[in-house]
Amino acid sequence: MNEKLLKKYAIIVAGGSGTRMGSAVPKQFLKLNGLPILMHTINKFDDSKIGIEIILVLNKEMHSQWNELVAQHNFTTPVKIAEGGETRFHSVKNGLALLKDEGIVAVHDAVRPLVSAKTILSAYKTAEMYGNAVPAIPLHDSIRQIESSKSIAVDRSKYCVIQTPQCFSTEIIKRAYLKEYKFNFTDDATVVEALGEKIQLIDGSAENIKITTPLDLTVAETVLKNRAIA
Amino acid sequence: MNEKLLKKYAIIVAGGSGTRMGSAVPKQFLKLNGLPILMHTINKFDDSKIGIEIILVLNKEMHSQWNELVAQHNFTTPVKIAEGGETRFHSVKNGLALLKDEGIVAVHDAVRPLVSAKTILSAYKTAEMYGNAVPAIPLHDSIRQIESSKSIAVDRSKYCVIQTPQCFSTEIIKRAYLKEYKFNFTDDATVVEALGEKIQLIDGSAENIKITTPLDLTVAETVLKNRAIA
């Protein structure tokens, strides 16, 4: 494949209904510095200036709310919409169905608006070379493994925390998503790994948090404030 | 043992020199709402009103700085001081040497000032019944296990994140700390487990964070602010 001609896609997965937020507004629509989280996230991919075609996967019942937000915020970043599925797996599959050309696709959580340009570029570049790229950071907490009625200590240095964007060759990920859904498909790396592919880890960033609680939203606001000062 | 007569201790471990904070002030001395983090933490155990004798383990070169802070903040909570050791293991061991009576001892990170009274009371109570108690919360992140040159997906529902205070029968933990130090002794549960003891997990709290970065400090401020409003 000629790298120069490789098409670049990003599938932004916004399935969540935000129950953990204790809020009627789905978490991806909550405002961060006045702008819905999801718009921050989409803009991060558009701002990369490497010509990424963005596909937003959104549950059908949220489409009208999204359209209202787009009008209200004069949001002009081009986005194709796919319908959300029953699980994250089915949502990603619906997004993949919209990819027309071969290339590299990033799959990214809608509620990770703090992803850096560095991580985005590194993920596409590594996937171009190796077929996939998955950002990871060290696990700082002590963890224990639960086995039937007891728990055992495990060496945390042998584990890492996985983030998104996870990038893949479109050919590989489309083939991976032909498999039947399994409950242990918690991210795209797991699905692609089930094909027998070796997952390439790249450096993630502690700031690239997933916003799932009101406290996370405050953390995100602080990160943005600190970036504005720096 | 008669529960009523059981002596209660807390060893607050403040070994860190705060390099990850990018600050000259050790992280346990950084201010949270105007008061050094460590004082918040100590007060949480004193406020429990169950007669906990508090032992603070502090590196020798920080003792004078601590004394200055005590004077400056008119800090009157009674605390015995033990000297910090080369590793956390050696620090805890130095703290244990100051326990005169049999009973229950909590070992707690100095930089977890947001621990709740509920967690403290539950940890002592469970340790009185079962010999130990270790707070744990579910692991929300996707993790991968690193094995030689590759990483493999693991089922995160089979893991939990470990916090402090970890409570133990003084007899058991003292015996556990007679063992020689091993690099995989990352917390007290691991040391006690090496004796063959079964670890009792209790419910921890997501708010009981370990403050190790400037962002964590901001999160802690937010939690305190929200608690004040609630």
Short mmCIF file of C-alpha atoms in Angstrom, two decimals:
data_model
loop_
_atom_site.label_atom_id
_atom_site.label_comp_id
_atom_site.label_asym_id
_atom_site.label_seq_id
_atom_site.Cartn_x
_atom_site.Cartn_y
_atom_site.Cartn_z
CA MET A 1 0.00 0.00 0.00
CA ASN A 2 1.20 3.50 -0.74
CA GLU A 3 1.16 5.44 2.55
CA LYS A 4 0.50 8.75 0.82
CA LEU A 5 -2.74 7.44 -0.65
CA LEU A 6 -3.99 5.71 2.48
CA LYS A 7 -7.39 7.02 3.43
CA LYS A 8 -7.81 8.00 7.08
CA TYR A 9 -11.05 7.53 8.99
CA ALA A 10 -12.09 8.06 12.59
CA ILE A 11 -15.12 6.38 14.13
CA ILE A 12 -16.24 8.28 17.23
CA VAL A 13 -18.37 5.99 19.36
CA ALA A 14 -21.02 7.79 21.42
CA GLY A 15 -23.29 5.04 22.61
CA GLY A 16 -23.57 5.99 26.28
CA SER A 17 -26.79 7.19 27.81
CA GLY A 18 -24.95 8.69 30.79
CA THR A 19 -26.63 6.89 33.68
CA ARG A 20 -23.47 7.07 35.82
CA MET A 21 -23.53 10.86 35.47
CA GLY A 22 -26.82 11.12 37.32
CA SER A 23 -27.83 13.47 34.54
CA ALA A 24 -30.66 13.48 32.00
CA VAL A 25 -28.25 14.68 29.33
CA PRO A 26 -26.18 11.83 27.78
CA LYS A 27 -22.61 12.33 28.96
CA GLN A 28 -21.22 13.00 25.46
CA PHE A 29 -23.56 16.04 25.23
CA LEU A 30 -22.58 17.53 28.60
CA LYS A 31 -20.77 20.81 28.26
CA LEU A 32 -17.06 21.23 28.80
CA ASN A 33 -16.05 24.89 28.71
CA GLY A 34 -19.38 25.69 27.09
CA LEU A 35 -19.10 23.15 24.25
CA PRO A 36 -20.56 19.61 24.26
CA ILE A 37 -17.84 17.06 25.06
CA LEU A 38 -18.49 15.28 21.77
CA MET A 39 -17.70 18.41 19.74
CA HIS A 40 -14.35 18.78 21.50
CA THR A 41 -13.60 15.16 20.62
CA ILE A 42 -14.58 15.51 16.96
CA ASN A 43 -12.55 18.69 16.62
CA LYS A 44 -9.44 16.95 17.94
CA PHE A 45 -9.49 14.65 14.91
CA ASP A 46 -10.35 17.45 12.48
CA ASP A 47 -7.61 19.69 13.93
CA SER A 48 -4.98 17.05 13.17
CA LYS A 49 -4.94 18.30 9.54
CA ILE A 50 -4.18 14.89 8.09
CA GLY A 51 -7.51 14.68 6.29
CA ILE A 52 -9.42 12.37 8.59
CA GLU A 53 -12.97 11.52 7.52
CA ILE A 54 -15.04 11.45 10.71
CA ILE A 55 -17.92 9.06 11.37
CA LEU A 56 -20.02 9.61 14.46
CA VAL A 57 -21.92 6.63 15.83
CA LEU A 58 -24.91 7.82 17.80
CA ASN A 59 -28.01 6.06 19.11
CA LYS A 60 -30.97 6.86 16.88
CA GLU A 61 -32.95 8.55 19.67
CA MET A 62 -30.15 11.08 20.08
CA HIS A 63 -29.94 12.19 16.47
CA SER A 64 -32.43 15.05 16.83
CA GLN A 65 -30.73 16.27 20.01
CA TRP A 66 -27.41 16.19 18.15
CA ASN A 67 -28.84 18.18 15.25
CA GLU A 68 -30.13 20.82 17.67
CA LEU A 69 -26.69 21.09 19.29
CA VAL A 70 -25.04 21.40 15.87
CA ALA A 71 -27.33 24.31 15.00
CA GLN A 72 -27.02 25.93 18.41
CA HIS A 73 -23.19 25.86 18.38
CA ASN A 74 -22.80 26.54 14.62
CA PHE A 75 -20.79 23.35 14.51
CA THR A 76 -19.39 23.05 10.99
CA THR A 77 -16.89 20.19 11.26
CA PRO A 78 -17.99 17.61 8.64
CA VAL A 79 -19.26 14.41 10.23
CA LYS A 80 -21.09 11.39 8.82
CA ILE A 81 -23.60 9.82 11.18
CA ALA A 82 -24.01 6.09 11.78
CA GLU A 83 -26.61 4.50 14.02
CA GLY A 84 -25.63 3.12 17.41
CA GLY A 85 -26.12 -0.60 18.05
CA GLU A 86 -27.05 -2.76 21.00
CA THR A 87 -23.49 -2.85 22.35
CA ARG A 88 -20.26 -0.98 21.61
CA PHE A 89 -19.33 -3.86 19.28
CA HIS A 90 -22.46 -3.38 17.21
CA SER A 91 -21.99 0.40 17.16
CA VAL A 92 -18.44 0.09 15.81
CA LYS A 93 -19.65 -2.42 13.22
CA ASN A 94 -22.25 0.09 12.01
CA GLY A 95 -19.50 2.72 11.74
CA LEU A 96 -17.24 0.37 9.79
CA ALA A 97 -20.03 -0.20 7.26
CA LEU A 98 -19.61 3.43 6.14
CA LEU A 99 -15.91 3.07 5.21
CA LYS A 100 -15.71 3.05 1.40
CA ASP A 101 -11.96 2.91 0.79
CA GLU A 102 -9.09 0.96 2.26
CA GLY A 103 -6.89 2.76 4.72
CA ILE A 104 -6.50 3.31 8.42
CA VAL A 105 -9.39 3.80 10.83
CA ALA A 106 -9.21 5.11 14.39
CA VAL A 107 -11.92 4.05 16.81
CA HIS A 108 -12.26 6.56 19.64
CA ASP A 109 -14.50 7.03 22.68
CA ALA A 110 -16.71 10.12 22.32
CA VAL A 111 -16.08 10.93 25.97
CA ARG A 112 -12.28 11.23 25.63
CA PRO A 113 -12.12 14.89 24.50
CA LEU A 114 -8.63 15.50 25.91
CA VAL A 115 -6.77 13.24 23.48
CA SER A 116 -3.65 14.97 22.19
CA ALA A 117 -2.65 15.55 18.56
CA LYS A 118 0.54 13.64 19.39
CA THR A 119 -1.39 10.50 20.34
CA ILE A 120 -3.65 10.76 17.28
CA LEU A 121 -0.74 11.14 14.85
CA SER A 122 1.32 8.42 16.52
CA ALA A 123 -1.63 5.99 16.41
CA TYR A 124 -2.23 6.45 12.65
CA LYS A 125 1.49 6.28 11.87
CA THR A 126 2.08 3.10 13.86
CA ALA A 127 -1.03 1.44 12.37
CA GLU A 128 0.24 2.28 8.88
CA MET A 129 3.43 0.38 9.68
CA TYR A 130 2.10 -2.54 11.75
CA GLY A 131 -1.61 -2.82 10.99
CA ASN A 132 -2.74 -1.56 14.39
CA ALA A 133 -1.84 0.78 17.26
CA VAL A 134 -3.33 0.93 20.75
CA PRO A 135 -2.42 3.65 23.29
CA ALA A 136 -1.54 2.40 26.77
CA ILE A 137 -0.32 3.93 30.02
CA PRO A 138 1.27 2.28 33.08
CA LEU A 139 -1.06 1.01 35.78
CA HIS A 140 -0.28 3.04 38.92
CA ASP A 141 -2.78 1.39 41.27
CA SER A 142 -2.19 -1.84 43.14
CA ILE A 143 -4.58 -4.46 41.79
CA ARG A 144 -5.70 -7.90 42.88
CA GLN A 145 -7.13 -10.68 40.76
CA ILE A 146 -10.40 -12.20 41.94
CA GLU A 147 -10.60 -15.98 41.64
CA SER A 148 -13.76 -17.70 42.85
CA SER A 149 -14.02 -16.79 46.55
CA LYS A 150 -10.56 -15.29 47.02
CA SER A 151 -8.31 -12.58 45.60
CA ILE A 152 -4.63 -12.79 44.86
CA ALA A 153 -1.97 -10.11 44.51
CA VAL A 154 -0.67 -9.53 41.01
CA ASP A 155 2.39 -7.64 39.79
CA ARG A 156 0.98 -4.36 38.48
CA SER A 157 4.11 -3.67 36.41
CA LYS A 158 2.97 -6.49 34.12
CA TYR A 159 -0.29 -4.68 33.26
CA CYS A 160 -1.14 -1.52 31.40
CA VAL A 161 -4.27 0.59 31.04
CA ILE A 162 -5.72 0.79 27.54
CA GLN A 163 -7.09 3.96 25.96
CA THR A 164 -8.35 5.12 22.58
CA PRO A 165 -7.89 6.09 19.71
CA GLN A 166 -7.15 2.54 18.62
CA CYS A 167 -6.07 2.52 14.97
CA PHE A 168 -6.34 -0.36 12.52
CA SER A 169 -5.92 -1.21 8.90
CA THR A 170 -9.49 -1.08 7.58
CA GLU A 171 -9.02 -4.49 5.94
CA ILE A 172 -8.05 -6.13 9.24
CA ILE A 173 -10.69 -4.52 11.47
CA LYS A 174 -13.50 -5.18 8.98
CA ARG A 175 -12.48 -8.84 8.88
CA ALA A 176 -12.31 -8.92 12.70
CA TYR A 177 -15.82 -7.51 13.02
CA LEU A 178 -17.25 -10.30 10.87
CA LYS A 179 -16.87 -12.50 13.96
CA GLU A 180 -19.80 -13.05 16.25
CA TYR A 181 -20.05 -10.78 19.26
CA LYS A 182 -18.51 -12.07 22.49
CA PHE A 183 -19.07 -10.51 25.92
CA ASN A 184 -15.30 -10.14 26.41
CA PHE A 185 -14.97 -7.81 23.37
CA THR A 186 -14.47 -4.73 25.60
CA ASP A 187 -12.47 -2.76 23.05
CA ASP A 188 -11.43 -3.01 19.41
CA ALA A 189 -8.00 -4.40 20.24
CA THR A 190 -9.74 -7.43 21.76
CA VAL A 191 -11.79 -7.99 18.61
CA VAL A 192 -8.78 -7.69 16.30
CA GLU A 193 -6.67 -9.84 18.62
CA ALA A 194 -9.27 -12.62 18.28
CA LEU A 195 -8.19 -12.81 14.60
CA GLY A 196 -4.70 -13.71 15.77
CA GLU A 197 -3.24 -10.24 15.16
CA LYS A 198 -0.50 -9.00 17.52
CA ILE A 199 -1.49 -5.73 19.19
CA GLN A 200 1.02 -2.84 18.97
CA LEU A 201 1.03 -0.69 22.09
CA ILE A 202 1.99 2.98 21.80
CA ASP A 203 2.43 5.57 24.56
CA GLY A 204 -0.89 6.99 25.73
CA SER A 205 -1.32 9.93 28.09
CA ALA A 206 -2.70 10.14 31.63
CA GLU A 207 -4.64 13.25 30.60
CA ASN A 208 -6.61 11.34 27.95
CA ILE A 209 -9.31 10.44 30.48
CA LYS A 210 -12.69 8.89 29.78
CA ILE A 211 -15.39 11.16 31.21
CA THR A 212 -17.91 8.94 32.98
CA THR A 213 -18.59 10.68 36.31
CA PRO A 214 -19.25 14.31 37.34
CA LEU A 215 -15.79 14.29 38.99
CA ASP A 216 -14.19 13.35 35.64
CA LEU A 217 -15.88 16.36 34.08
CA THR A 218 -14.30 18.64 36.69
CA VAL A 219 -10.93 17.03 36.06
CA ALA A 220 -11.33 17.68 32.35
CA GLU A 221 -12.18 21.33 32.99
CA THR A 222 -9.03 21.64 35.09
CA VAL A 223 -6.87 20.07 32.40
CA LEU A 224 -8.25 22.50 29.80
CA LYS A 225 -7.69 25.45 32.15
CA ASN A 226 -4.09 24.35 32.78
CA ARG A 227 -3.48 23.93 29.04
CA ALA A 228 -4.81 27.43 28.42
CA ILE A 229 -2.35 28.84 30.99
CA ALA A 230 0.64 26.78 29.81
CA MET B 1 -9.70 -11.45 72.26
CA ASN B 2 -12.19 -9.05 73.77
CA GLU B 3 -13.19 -6.56 71.06
CA LYS B 4 -13.87 -3.81 73.58
CA LEU B 5 -10.30 -3.97 74.85
CA LEU B 6 -8.67 -4.22 71.45
CA LYS B 7 -6.20 -1.40 71.02
CA LYS B 8 -6.50 0.50 67.73
CA TYR B 9 -3.50 1.94 65.89
CA ALA B 10 -3.03 3.71 62.56
CA ILE B 11 0.31 3.90 60.81
CA ILE B 12 0.30 6.78 58.32
CA VAL B 13 3.07 6.21 55.79
CA ALA B 14 4.55 9.41 54.38
CA GLY B 15 7.69 8.26 52.68
CA GLY B 16 7.40 10.06 49.36
CA SER B 17 9.64 12.91 48.32
CA GLY B 18 7.14 14.15 45.74
CA THR B 19 9.22 14.02 42.59
CA ARG B 20 6.17 13.31 40.42
CA MET B 21 4.60 16.54 41.69
CA GLY B 22 7.35 18.61 40.08
CA SER B 23 7.44 20.45 43.38
CA ALA B 24 10.16 21.06 45.99
CA VAL B 25 7.62 20.42 48.73
CA PRO B 26 7.06 16.70 49.44
CA LYS B 27 3.55 15.87 48.25
CA GLN B 28 2.24 15.01 51.73
CA PHE B 29 3.06 18.59 52.81
CA LEU B 30 1.32 20.29 49.87
CA LYS B 31 -1.70 22.28 50.90
CA LEU B 32 -5.26 21.18 50.31
CA ASN B 33 -7.75 23.90 51.25
CA GLY B 34 -4.97 25.65 53.19
CA LEU B 35 -3.95 22.65 55.30
CA PRO B 36 -1.11 20.20 54.48
CA ILE B 37 -2.52 16.98 52.95
CA LEU B 38 -0.95 14.93 55.74
CA MET B 39 -2.87 16.83 58.42
CA HIS B 40 -6.17 16.14 56.66
CA THR B 41 -5.24 12.44 56.60
CA ILE B 42 -4.25 12.29 60.28
CA ASN B 43 -7.43 14.10 61.30
CA LYS B 44 -9.59 11.59 59.45
CA PHE B 45 -8.35 8.86 61.83
CA ASP B 46 -8.59 11.09 64.90
CA ASP B 47 -12.12 12.22 63.92
CA SER B 48 -13.32 8.60 63.91
CA LYS B 49 -13.63 8.84 67.74
CA ILE B 50 -12.78 5.19 68.26
CA GLY B 51 -9.55 5.98 70.11
CA ILE B 52 -7.01 5.35 67.39
CA GLU B 53 -3.36 5.88 68.36
CA ILE B 54 -1.69 7.46 65.35
CA ILE B 55 1.88 6.78 64.26
CA LEU B 56 3.33 8.90 61.49
CA VAL B 57 6.24 7.46 59.53
CA LEU B 58 8.29 10.27 58.06
CA ASN B 59 11.74 10.38 56.49
CA LYS B 60 14.24 11.79 58.98
CA GLU B 61 15.12 14.79 56.78
CA MET B 62 11.47 15.90 56.87
CA HIS B 63 11.03 15.91 60.63
CA SER B 64 12.05 19.55 61.11
CA GLN B 65 9.79 20.66 58.25
CA TRP B 66 6.93 18.71 59.86
CA ASN B 67 7.57 20.37 63.23
CA GLU B 68 7.45 23.78 61.58
CA LEU B 69 4.13 22.95 59.91
CA VAL B 70 2.72 21.69 63.24
CA ALA B 71 3.61 25.00 64.90
CA GLN B 72 2.39 27.08 61.96
CA HIS B 73 -1.02 25.35 61.82
CA ASN B 74 -1.41 24.89 65.61
CA PHE B 75 -1.85 21.22 64.83
CA THR B 76 -2.72 19.52 68.12
CA THR B 77 -3.78 16.00 67.04
CA PRO B 78 -1.51 13.62 69.00
CA VAL B 79 0.89 11.74 66.73
CA LYS B 80 3.93 9.55 67.44
CA ILE B 81 6.69 9.83 64.89
CA ALA B 82 8.64 6.91 63.42
CA GLU B 83 11.50 7.20 60.97
CA GLY B 84 10.98 6.39 57.32
CA GLY B 85 12.98 3.51 55.83
CA GLU B 86 14.54 2.74 52.48
CA THR B 87 11.29 1.45 50.98
CA ARG B 88 7.62 1.50 52.01
CA PHE B 89 8.16 -1.97 53.52
CA HIS B 90 10.92 -0.69 55.79
CA SER B 91 8.87 2.39 56.72
CA VAL B 92 5.88 0.27 57.82
CA LYS B 93 8.23 -2.02 59.74
CA ASN B 94 9.58 0.99 61.66
CA GLY B 95 6.01 2.04 62.45
CA LEU B 96 5.09 -1.45 63.67
CA ALA B 97 8.03 -1.35 66.10
CA LEU B 98 6.17 1.37 68.03
CA LEU B 99 3.06 -0.75 68.69
CA LYS B 100 3.15 -1.78 72.36
CA ASP B 101 -0.14 -3.64 72.76
CA GLU B 102 -1.99 -6.23 70.73
CA GLY B 103 -4.92 -5.04 68.69
CA ILE B 104 -5.75 -3.83 65.19
CA VAL B 105 -3.51 -1.59 63.12
CA ALA B 106 -4.48 0.32 60.00
CA VAL B 107 -1.74 1.14 57.50
CA HIS B 108 -2.70 4.14 55.39
CA ASP B 109 -1.09 6.25 52.67
CA ALA B 110 -0.39 9.80 53.88
CA VAL B 111 -1.56 11.09 50.50
CA ARG B 112 -5.08 9.66 50.74
CA PRO B 113 -6.72 12.49 52.70
CA LEU B 114 -10.22 11.86 51.31
CA VAL B 115 -10.76 8.52 53.03
CA SER B 116 -14.23 8.37 54.58
CA ALA B 117 -15.14 7.58 58.19
CA LYS B 118 -17.25 4.75 56.78
CA THR B 119 -14.24 3.07 55.18
CA ILE B 120 -12.11 3.52 58.31
CA LEU B 121 -14.74 2.03 60.63
CA SER B 122 -15.53 -0.82 58.25
CA ALA B 123 -11.83 -1.71 57.92
CA TYR B 124 -11.24 -1.93 61.70
CA LYS B 125 -14.45 -3.87 62.25
CA THR B 126 -13.76 -6.41 59.52
CA ALA B 127 -10.16 -6.89 60.69
CA GLU B 128 -11.43 -7.53 64.23
CA MET B 129 -13.52 -10.37 62.86
CA TYR B 130 -11.24 -11.83 60.18
CA GLY B 131 -7.71 -10.67 61.02
CA ASN B 132 -7.47 -8.28 58.08
CA ALA B 133 -9.47 -5.95 55.82
CA VAL B 134 -8.43 -4.35 52.55
CA PRO B 135 -10.57 -1.75 50.69
CA ALA B 136 -11.05 -2.40 46.98
CA ILE B 137 -13.01 -0.81 44.13
CA PRO B 138 -13.92 -2.18 40.69
CA LEU B 139 -11.44 -1.64 37.86
CA HIS B 140 -13.18 0.55 35.26
CA ASP B 141 -10.35 0.75 32.71
CA SER B 142 -9.59 -1.86 30.08
CA ILE B 143 -6.24 -3.43 30.90
CA ARG B 144 -3.79 -5.68 29.07
CA GLN B 145 -1.21 -7.99 30.54
CA ILE B 146 2.33 -7.62 29.23
CA GLU B 147 4.15 -10.89 28.63
CA SER B 148 7.68 -10.76 27.25
CA SER B 149 7.35 -8.94 23.90
CA LYS B 150 3.57 -9.02 23.61
CA SER B 151 0.44 -7.99 25.48
CA ILE B 152 -2.78 -9.93 25.91
CA ALA B 153 -6.30 -8.81 26.75
CA VAL B 154 -7.54 -9.72 30.21
CA ASP B 155 -11.04 -9.68 31.69
CA ARG B 156 -11.12 -6.53 33.83
CA SER B 157 -14.12 -7.77 35.82
CA LYS B 158 -11.73 -10.29 37.43
CA TYR B 159 -9.55 -7.52 38.87
CA CYS B 160 -10.03 -4.85 41.52
CA VAL B 161 -8.08 -1.77 42.52
CA ILE B 162 -6.64 -1.82 46.04
CA GLN B 163 -6.67 1.16 48.41
CA THR B 164 -5.80 1.92 52.01
CA PRO B 165 -6.43 1.88 55.01
CA GLN B 166 -5.52 -1.80 55.16
CA CYS B 167 -6.24 -3.14 58.65
CA PHE B 168 -4.60 -6.13 60.33
CA SER B 169 -4.37 -7.92 63.63
CA THR B 170 -1.11 -6.58 65.09
CA GLU B 171 0.04 -10.12 65.82
CA ILE B 172 -0.36 -11.19 62.20
CA ILE B 173 1.16 -8.13 60.54
CA LYS B 174 4.15 -8.08 62.90
CA ARG B 175 4.82 -11.73 62.07
CA ALA B 176 4.43 -10.96 58.35
CA TYR B 177 6.97 -8.15 58.53
CA LEU B 178 9.61 -10.50 60.01
CA LYS B 179 9.99 -11.83 56.45
CA GLU B 180 12.74 -10.50 54.27
CA TYR B 181 11.79 -7.70 51.89
CA LYS B 182 10.77 -8.70 48.38
CA PHE B 183 10.34 -6.28 45.47
CA ASN B 184 6.76 -7.46 44.93
CA PHE B 185 5.67 -6.29 48.40
CA THR B 186 3.75 -3.31 47.00
CA ASP B 187 1.25 -3.06 49.84
CA ASP B 188 0.65 -4.60 53.26
CA ALA B 189 -1.89 -7.09 51.97
CA THR B 190 0.87 -8.62 49.82
CA VAL B 191 3.17 -8.98 52.84
CA VAL B 192 0.48 -10.56 55.01
CA GLU B 193 -0.64 -12.78 52.14
CA ALA B 194 2.91 -14.16 51.92
CA LEU B 195 2.28 -15.68 55.38
CA GLY B 196 -0.57 -17.69 53.87
CA GLU B 197 -3.35 -15.44 55.24
CA LYS B 198 -6.51 -14.98 53.14
CA ILE B 199 -7.13 -11.30 52.36
CA GLN B 200 -10.60 -9.92 53.17
CA LEU B 201 -11.74 -7.32 50.66
CA ILE B 202 -14.16 -4.60 51.78
CA ASP B 203 -15.84 -1.87 49.71
CA GLY B 204 -13.53 1.07 49.07
CA SER B 205 -14.55 4.39 47.51
CA ALA B 206 -13.63 6.01 44.20
CA GLU B 207 -13.16 9.31 46.05
CA ASN B 208 -10.38 7.86 48.24
CA ILE B 209 -7.74 8.85 45.70
CA LYS B 210 -3.97 8.79 46.14
CA ILE B 211 -2.61 12.26 45.44
CA THR B 212 0.50 11.85 43.31
CA THR B 213 0.17 14.46 40.57
CA PRO B 214 -0.87 18.14 40.48
CA LEU B 215 -4.07 17.03 38.71
CA ASP B 216 -4.90 14.71 41.64
CA LEU B 217 -4.57 17.69 43.98
CA THR B 218 -7.14 19.61 41.93
CA VAL B 219 -9.46 16.62 41.97
CA ALA B 220 -9.14 16.45 45.76
CA GLU B 221 -9.99 20.15 46.05
CA THR B 222 -13.08 19.56 43.94
CA VAL B 223 -14.19 16.61 46.06
CA LEU B 224 -13.83 18.70 49.24
CA LYS B 225 -15.74 21.58 47.66
CA ASN B 226 -18.57 19.24 46.61
CA ARG B 227 -18.68 17.70 50.09
CA ALA B 228 -18.96 21.17 51.62
CA ILE B 229 -21.92 21.96 49.34
CA ALA B 230 -23.64 18.60 49.89
#
